[in-house]
Tab-separated table of C-alpha atoms in Angstrom:
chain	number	residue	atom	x	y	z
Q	1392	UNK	CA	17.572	18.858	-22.091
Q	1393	UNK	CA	15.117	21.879	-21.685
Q	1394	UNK	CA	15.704	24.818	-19.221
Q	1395	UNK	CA	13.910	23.347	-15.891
Q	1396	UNK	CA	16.746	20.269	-15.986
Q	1397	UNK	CA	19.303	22.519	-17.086
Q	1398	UNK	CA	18.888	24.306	-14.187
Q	1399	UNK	CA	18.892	21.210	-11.791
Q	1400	UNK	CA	21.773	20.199	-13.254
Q	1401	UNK	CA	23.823	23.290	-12.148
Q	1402	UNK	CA	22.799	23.307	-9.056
Q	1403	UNK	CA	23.977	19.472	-8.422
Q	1404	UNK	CA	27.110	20.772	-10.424
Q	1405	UNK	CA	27.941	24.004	-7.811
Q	1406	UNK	CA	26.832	21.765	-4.641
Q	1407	UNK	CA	29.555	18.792	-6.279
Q	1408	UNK	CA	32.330	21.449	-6.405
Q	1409	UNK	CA	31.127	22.951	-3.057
Q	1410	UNK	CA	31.733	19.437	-1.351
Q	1411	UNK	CA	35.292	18.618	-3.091
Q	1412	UNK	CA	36.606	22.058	-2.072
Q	1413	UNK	CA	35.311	21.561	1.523
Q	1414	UNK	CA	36.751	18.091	2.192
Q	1415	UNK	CA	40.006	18.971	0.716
Q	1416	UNK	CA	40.544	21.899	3.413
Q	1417	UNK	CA	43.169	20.402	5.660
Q	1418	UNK	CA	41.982	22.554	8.548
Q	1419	UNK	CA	38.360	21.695	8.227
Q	1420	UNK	CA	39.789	18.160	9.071
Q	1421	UNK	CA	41.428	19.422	12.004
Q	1422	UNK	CA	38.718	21.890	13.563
Q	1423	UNK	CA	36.245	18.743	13.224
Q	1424	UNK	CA	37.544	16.008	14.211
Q	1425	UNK	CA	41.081	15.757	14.992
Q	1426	UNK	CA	40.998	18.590	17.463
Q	1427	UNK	CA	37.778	17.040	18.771
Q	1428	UNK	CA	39.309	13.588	19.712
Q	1429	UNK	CA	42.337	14.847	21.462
Q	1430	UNK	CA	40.998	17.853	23.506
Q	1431	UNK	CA	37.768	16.606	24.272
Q	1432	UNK	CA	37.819	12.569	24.368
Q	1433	UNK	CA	40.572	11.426	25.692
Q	1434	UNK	CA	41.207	13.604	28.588
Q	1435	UNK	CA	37.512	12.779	29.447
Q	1436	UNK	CA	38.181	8.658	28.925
Q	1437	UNK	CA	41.044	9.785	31.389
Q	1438	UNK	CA	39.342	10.534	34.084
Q	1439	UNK	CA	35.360	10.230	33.560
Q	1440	UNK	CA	34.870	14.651	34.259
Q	1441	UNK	CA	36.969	16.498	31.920
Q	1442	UNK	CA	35.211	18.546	29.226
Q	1443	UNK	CA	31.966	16.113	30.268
Q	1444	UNK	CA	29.582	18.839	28.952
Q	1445	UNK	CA	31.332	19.276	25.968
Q	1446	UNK	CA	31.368	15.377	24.655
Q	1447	UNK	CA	28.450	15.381	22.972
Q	1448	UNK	CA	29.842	18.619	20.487
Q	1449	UNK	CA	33.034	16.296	19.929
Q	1450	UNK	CA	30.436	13.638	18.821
Q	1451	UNK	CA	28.663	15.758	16.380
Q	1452	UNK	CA	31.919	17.278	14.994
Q	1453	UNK	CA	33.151	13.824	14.518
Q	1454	UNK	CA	29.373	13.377	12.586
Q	1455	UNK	CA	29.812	16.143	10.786
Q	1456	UNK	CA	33.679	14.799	9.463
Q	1457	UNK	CA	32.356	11.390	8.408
Q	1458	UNK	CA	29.655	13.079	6.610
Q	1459	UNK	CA	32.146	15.248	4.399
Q	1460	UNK	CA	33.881	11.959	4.035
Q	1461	UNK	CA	31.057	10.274	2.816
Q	1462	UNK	CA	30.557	12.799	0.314
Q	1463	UNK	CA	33.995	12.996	-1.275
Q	1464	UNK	CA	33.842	9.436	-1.618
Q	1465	UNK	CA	30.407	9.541	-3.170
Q	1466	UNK	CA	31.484	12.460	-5.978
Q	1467	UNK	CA	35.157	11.460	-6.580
Q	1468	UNK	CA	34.724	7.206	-6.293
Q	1469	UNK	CA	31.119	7.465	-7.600
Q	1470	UNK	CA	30.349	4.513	-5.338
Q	1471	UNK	CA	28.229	4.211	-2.052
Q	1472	UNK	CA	29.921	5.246	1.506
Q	1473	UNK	CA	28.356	2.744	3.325
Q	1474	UNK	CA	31.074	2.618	6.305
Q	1475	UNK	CA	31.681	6.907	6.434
Q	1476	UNK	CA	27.406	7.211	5.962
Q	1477	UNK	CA	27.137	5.080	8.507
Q	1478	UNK	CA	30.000	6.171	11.511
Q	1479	UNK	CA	28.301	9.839	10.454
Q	1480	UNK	CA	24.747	8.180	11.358
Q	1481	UNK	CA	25.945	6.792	14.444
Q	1482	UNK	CA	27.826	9.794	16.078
Q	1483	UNK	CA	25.261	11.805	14.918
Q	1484	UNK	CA	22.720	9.746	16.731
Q	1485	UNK	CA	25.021	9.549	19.949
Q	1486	UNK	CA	25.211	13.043	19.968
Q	1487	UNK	CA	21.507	14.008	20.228
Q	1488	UNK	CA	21.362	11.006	23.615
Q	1489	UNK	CA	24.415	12.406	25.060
Q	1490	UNK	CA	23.307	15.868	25.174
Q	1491	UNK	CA	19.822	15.036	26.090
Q	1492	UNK	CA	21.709	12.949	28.597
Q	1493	UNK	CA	23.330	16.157	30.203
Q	1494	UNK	CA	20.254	18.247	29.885
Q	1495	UNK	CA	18.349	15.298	32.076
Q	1496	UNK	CA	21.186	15.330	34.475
Q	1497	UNK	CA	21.816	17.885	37.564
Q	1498	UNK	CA	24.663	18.986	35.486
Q	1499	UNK	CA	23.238	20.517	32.586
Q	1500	UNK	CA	25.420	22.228	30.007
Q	1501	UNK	CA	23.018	24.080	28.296
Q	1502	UNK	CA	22.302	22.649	25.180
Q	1503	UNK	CA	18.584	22.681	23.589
Q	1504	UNK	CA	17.155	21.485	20.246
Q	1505	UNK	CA	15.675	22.930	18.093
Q	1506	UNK	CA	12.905	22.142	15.677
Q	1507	UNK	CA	15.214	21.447	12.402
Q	1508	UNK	CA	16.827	18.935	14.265
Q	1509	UNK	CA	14.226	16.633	13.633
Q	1510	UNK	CA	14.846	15.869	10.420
Q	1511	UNK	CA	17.746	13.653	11.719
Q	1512	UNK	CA	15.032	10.868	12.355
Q	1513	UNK	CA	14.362	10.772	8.106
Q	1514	UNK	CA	18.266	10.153	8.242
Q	1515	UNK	CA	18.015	7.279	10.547
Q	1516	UNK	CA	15.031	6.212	8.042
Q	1517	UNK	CA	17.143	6.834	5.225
Q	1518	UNK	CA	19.618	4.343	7.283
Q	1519	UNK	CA	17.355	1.815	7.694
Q	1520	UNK	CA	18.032	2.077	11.441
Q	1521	UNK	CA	14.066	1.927	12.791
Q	1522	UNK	CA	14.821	1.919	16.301
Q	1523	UNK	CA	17.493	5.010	16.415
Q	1524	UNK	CA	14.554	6.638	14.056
Q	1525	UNK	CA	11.946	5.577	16.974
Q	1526	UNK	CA	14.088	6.591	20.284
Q	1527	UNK	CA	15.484	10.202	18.753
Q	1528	UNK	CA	11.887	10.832	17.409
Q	1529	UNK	CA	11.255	10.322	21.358
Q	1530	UNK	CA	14.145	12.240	22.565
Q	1531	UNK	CA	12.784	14.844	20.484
Q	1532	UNK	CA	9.164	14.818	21.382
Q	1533	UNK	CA	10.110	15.038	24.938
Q	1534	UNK	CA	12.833	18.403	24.126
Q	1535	UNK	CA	9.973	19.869	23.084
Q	1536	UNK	CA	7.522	19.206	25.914
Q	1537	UNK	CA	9.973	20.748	28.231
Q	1538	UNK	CA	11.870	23.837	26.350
Q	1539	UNK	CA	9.699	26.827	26.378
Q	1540	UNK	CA	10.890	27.329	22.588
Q	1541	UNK	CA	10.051	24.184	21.230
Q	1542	UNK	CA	7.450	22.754	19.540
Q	1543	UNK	CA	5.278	24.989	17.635
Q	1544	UNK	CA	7.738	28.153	18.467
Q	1545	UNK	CA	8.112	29.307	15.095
Q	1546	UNK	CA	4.448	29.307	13.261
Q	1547	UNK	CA	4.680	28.505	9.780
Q	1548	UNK	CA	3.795	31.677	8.314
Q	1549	UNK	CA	6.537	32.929	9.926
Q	1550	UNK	CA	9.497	31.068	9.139
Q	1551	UNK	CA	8.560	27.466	6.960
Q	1552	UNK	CA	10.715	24.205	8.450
Q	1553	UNK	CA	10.004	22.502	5.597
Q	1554	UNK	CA	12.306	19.516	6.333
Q	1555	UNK	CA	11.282	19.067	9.942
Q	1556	UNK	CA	7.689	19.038	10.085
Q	1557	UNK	CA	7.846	16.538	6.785
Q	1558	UNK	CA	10.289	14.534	9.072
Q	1559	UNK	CA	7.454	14.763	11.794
Q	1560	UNK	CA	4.238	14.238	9.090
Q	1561	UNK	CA	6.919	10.490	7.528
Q	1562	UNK	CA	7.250	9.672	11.239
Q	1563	UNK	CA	3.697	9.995	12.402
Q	1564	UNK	CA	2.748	8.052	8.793
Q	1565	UNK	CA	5.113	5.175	9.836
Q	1566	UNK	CA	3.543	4.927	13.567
Q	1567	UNK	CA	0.318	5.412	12.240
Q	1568	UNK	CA	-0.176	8.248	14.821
Q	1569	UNK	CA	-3.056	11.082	14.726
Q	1570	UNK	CA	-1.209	13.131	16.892
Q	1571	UNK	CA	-1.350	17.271	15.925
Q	1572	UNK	CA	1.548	19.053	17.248
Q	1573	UNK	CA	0.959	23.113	17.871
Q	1574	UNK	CA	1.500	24.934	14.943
Q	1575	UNK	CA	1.655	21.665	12.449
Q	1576	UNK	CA	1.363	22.986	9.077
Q	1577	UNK	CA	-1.603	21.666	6.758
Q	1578	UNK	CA	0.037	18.746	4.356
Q	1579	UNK	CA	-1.048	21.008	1.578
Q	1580	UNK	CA	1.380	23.697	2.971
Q	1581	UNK	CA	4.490	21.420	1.439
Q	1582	UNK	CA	4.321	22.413	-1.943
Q	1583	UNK	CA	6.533	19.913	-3.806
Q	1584	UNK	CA	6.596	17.595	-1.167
Q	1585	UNK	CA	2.271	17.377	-0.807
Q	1586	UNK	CA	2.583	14.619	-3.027
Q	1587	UNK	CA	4.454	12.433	-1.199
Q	1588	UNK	CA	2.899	12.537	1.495
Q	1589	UNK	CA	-0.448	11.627	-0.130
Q	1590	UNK	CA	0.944	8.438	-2.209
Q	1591	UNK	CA	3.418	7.250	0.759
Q	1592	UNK	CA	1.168	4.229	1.305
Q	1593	UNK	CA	-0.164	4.018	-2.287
Q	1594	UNK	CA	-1.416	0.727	-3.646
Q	1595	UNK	CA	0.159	1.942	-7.137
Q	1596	UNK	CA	3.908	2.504	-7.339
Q	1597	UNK	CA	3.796	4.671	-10.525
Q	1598	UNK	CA	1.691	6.733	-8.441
Q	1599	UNK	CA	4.310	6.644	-5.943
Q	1600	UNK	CA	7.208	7.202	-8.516
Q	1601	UNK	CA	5.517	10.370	-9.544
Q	1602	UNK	CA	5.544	11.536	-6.524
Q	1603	UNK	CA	9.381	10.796	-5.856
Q	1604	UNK	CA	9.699	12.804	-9.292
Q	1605	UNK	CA	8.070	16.018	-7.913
Q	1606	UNK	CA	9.562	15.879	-4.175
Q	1607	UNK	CA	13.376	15.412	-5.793
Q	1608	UNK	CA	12.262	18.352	-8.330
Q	1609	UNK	CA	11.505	20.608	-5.054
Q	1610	UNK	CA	14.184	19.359	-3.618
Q	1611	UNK	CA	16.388	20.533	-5.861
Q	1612	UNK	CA	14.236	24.064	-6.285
Q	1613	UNK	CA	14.546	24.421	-2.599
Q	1614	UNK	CA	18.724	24.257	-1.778
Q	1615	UNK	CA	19.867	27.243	-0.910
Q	1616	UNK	CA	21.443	29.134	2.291
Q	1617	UNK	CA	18.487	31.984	3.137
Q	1618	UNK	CA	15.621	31.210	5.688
Q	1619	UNK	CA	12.896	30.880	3.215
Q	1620	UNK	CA	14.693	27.942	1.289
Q	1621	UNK	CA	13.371	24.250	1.546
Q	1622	UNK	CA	15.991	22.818	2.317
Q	1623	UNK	CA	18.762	24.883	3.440
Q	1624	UNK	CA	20.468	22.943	5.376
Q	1625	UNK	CA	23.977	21.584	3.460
Q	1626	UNK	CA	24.016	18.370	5.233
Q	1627	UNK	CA	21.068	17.625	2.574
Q	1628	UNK	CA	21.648	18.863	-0.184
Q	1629	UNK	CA	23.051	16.205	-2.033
Q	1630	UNK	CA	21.601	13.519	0.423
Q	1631	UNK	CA	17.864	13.490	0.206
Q	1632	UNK	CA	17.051	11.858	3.899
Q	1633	UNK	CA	13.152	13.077	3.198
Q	1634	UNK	CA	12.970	11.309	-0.154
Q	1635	UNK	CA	15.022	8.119	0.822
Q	1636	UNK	CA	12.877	8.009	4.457
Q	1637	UNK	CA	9.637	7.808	2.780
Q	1638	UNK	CA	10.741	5.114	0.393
Q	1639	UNK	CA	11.736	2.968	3.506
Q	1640	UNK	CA	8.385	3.683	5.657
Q	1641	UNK	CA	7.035	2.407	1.875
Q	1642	UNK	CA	8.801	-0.968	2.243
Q	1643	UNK	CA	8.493	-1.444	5.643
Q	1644	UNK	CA	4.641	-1.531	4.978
Q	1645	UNK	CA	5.536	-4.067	2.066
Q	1646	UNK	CA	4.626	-1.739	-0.880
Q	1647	UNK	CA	6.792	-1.676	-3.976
Q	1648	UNK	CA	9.305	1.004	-4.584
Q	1649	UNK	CA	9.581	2.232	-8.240
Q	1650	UNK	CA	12.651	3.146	-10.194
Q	1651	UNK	CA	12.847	6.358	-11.015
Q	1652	UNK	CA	15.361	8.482	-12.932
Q	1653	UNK	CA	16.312	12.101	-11.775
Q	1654	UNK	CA	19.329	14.058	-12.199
Q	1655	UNK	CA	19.073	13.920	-7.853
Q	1656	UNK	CA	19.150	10.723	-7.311
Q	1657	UNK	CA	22.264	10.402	-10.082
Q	1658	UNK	CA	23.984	13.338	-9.250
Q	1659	UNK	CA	25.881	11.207	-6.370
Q	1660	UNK	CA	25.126	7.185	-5.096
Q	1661	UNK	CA	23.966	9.278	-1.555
Q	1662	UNK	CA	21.070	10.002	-3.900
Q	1663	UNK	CA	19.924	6.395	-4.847
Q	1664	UNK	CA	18.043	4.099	-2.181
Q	1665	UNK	CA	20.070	1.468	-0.328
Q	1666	UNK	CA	19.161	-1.627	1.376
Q	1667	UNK	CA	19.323	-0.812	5.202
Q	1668	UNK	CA	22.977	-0.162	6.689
Q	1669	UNK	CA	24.953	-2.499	9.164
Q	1670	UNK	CA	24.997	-0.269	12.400
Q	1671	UNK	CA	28.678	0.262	12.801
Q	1672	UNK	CA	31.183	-0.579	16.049
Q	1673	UNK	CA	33.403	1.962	17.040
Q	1674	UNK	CA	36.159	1.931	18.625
Q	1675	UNK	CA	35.952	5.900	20.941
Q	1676	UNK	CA	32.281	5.411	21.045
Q	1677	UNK	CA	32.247	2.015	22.835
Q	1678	UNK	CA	34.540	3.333	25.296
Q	1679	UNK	CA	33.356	6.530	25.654
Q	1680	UNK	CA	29.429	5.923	25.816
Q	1681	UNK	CA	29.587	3.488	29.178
Q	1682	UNK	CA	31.524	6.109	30.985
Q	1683	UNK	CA	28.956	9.001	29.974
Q	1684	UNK	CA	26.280	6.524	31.159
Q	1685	UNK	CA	28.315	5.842	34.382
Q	1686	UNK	CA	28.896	9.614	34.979
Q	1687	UNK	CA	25.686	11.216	34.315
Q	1688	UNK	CA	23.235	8.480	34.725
Q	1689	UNK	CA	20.484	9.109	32.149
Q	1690	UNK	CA	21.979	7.905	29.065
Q	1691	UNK	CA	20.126	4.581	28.313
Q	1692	UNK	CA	22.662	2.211	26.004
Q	1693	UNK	CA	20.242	-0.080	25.195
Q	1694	UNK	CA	18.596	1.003	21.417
């Protein structure tokens, strides 16, 4: 193994021991989602008002848990978490309507998105789930149209969002839209990722495969916690929602997906490319979304 997969390897190795020590934390379990059902949820299923700004944080927490579940069982079962990937997908999408929900409402609580928050449309790519990708891309888009620090805030040169505006360049590819946003960066400006953005709609899939090889090597070159970092954001690390969104947009145009080795996509089985997920029923979210519909009157149920 020479140096440059040595080094990938530890990496994987410190982010697998970083998720096993998280999920075991009893009180991370309580702060996220325990403490988020009972003092948030119920009292609001109660009586339709309590804590009604604050439902869509309980939502994301409760994300955020299945997540961490989804990764324990990835690293210690070694098999795919199909059901805790996908109740993470779904809160997390449910969290982005209900807040935009609240900020649409005469009630607002406050809350604002920023632009790293689009990569969550890769992970409803990654999911399979093309209309969740297609309504939060447009809950998005239409954040940023009306928050003064939205799109284009934050110029490239400044601070790079290299996840996000790759998110935006895989959406725009899979809508076929022409569309320049202020401050988009040139697709040259992506570094390890340039290349899969070029071959995404490739007529050759070795072509393709290269590409995958490159983006999961930058990937991997990229985790860390400081600003300048690819992909700094944890949530990722170990689940590649760029790599696994532009293999669906791939398929969904009906070009062939290569297999590829790389110490990413084995480190865990959130690494390897699934056939679309089932999008899951819940118990608290079917009886919690109606009522936030009811109450503030801009959350649209239908997706």
């Amino acid at each position: 193994m020479n140096s440059f997969f040595r080094k990938i390897e530890n990496v994987l190795g410190n982010e697998r021991k970083n998720a096993r020590a998280w999920i075991s934390d009893s009180f991370n379990k309580e702060l996220l989602y325990d403490d988020s059902v009972s003092s948030l949820i119920k009292p609001f299923l109660a009586d339709g008002e309590s804590q009604k700004k604050l439902i869509p944080g309980g939502l994301r927490h409760i994300s955020s848990w299945y997540l961490r579940l989804a990764e324990d069982k990835s690293l210690n079962n070694t098999t795919y978490p199909d059901e805790e990937l996908a109740l993470s997908g779904i809160y997390k999408f449910w969290y982005y309507e209900t807040a935009h929900a609240i900020m649409e409402s005469d009630d607002p609580a406050g809350y604002r998105f920023s632009m790293r928050e689009f990569t969550n449309v890769s992970t409803m790519l990654s999911l399979g789930w093309m209309n969740h990708a297609d309504r939060l891309a447009a809950t998005m888009f239409d954040r940023w149209d009306v928050q003064e620090d939205g799109n284009g805030s934050i110029s490239w040169e400044s601070l790079p969002q290299y996840l996000p505006w790759l998110s935006v360049k895989l959406y725009k590819a899979w809508r076929g839209s022409d569309e320049v946003f202020d401050f988009e960066p040139r697709d040259e400006q992506f570094e390890g990722f340039y290349p899969l953005l070029k071959a995404i709609f490739d007529p050759s899939a070795s072509t393709f495969g290269e590409a995958l090889i490159e983006a999961a090597d930058f990937h991997v070159m990229g985790i860390g916690m400081d600003d300048y970092d690819p992909v700094r954001d944890e949530d990722y690390w170990l689940f590649p929602v760029e790599i696994l969104a532009a293999c669906r947009i791939r398929q969904q145009r009906g070009l062939d997906l290569p297999y590829v080795e790389h110490p990413l996509f084995d480190a865990t089985p959130l690494g390897r490319y699934h056939s679309p997920l089932p999008v899951p029923r819940d118990d608290i979210l079917e009886k919690v979304l109606p009522l936030y519909a009811k109450v503030t009157g801009k959350l649209d149920l239908q997706v």
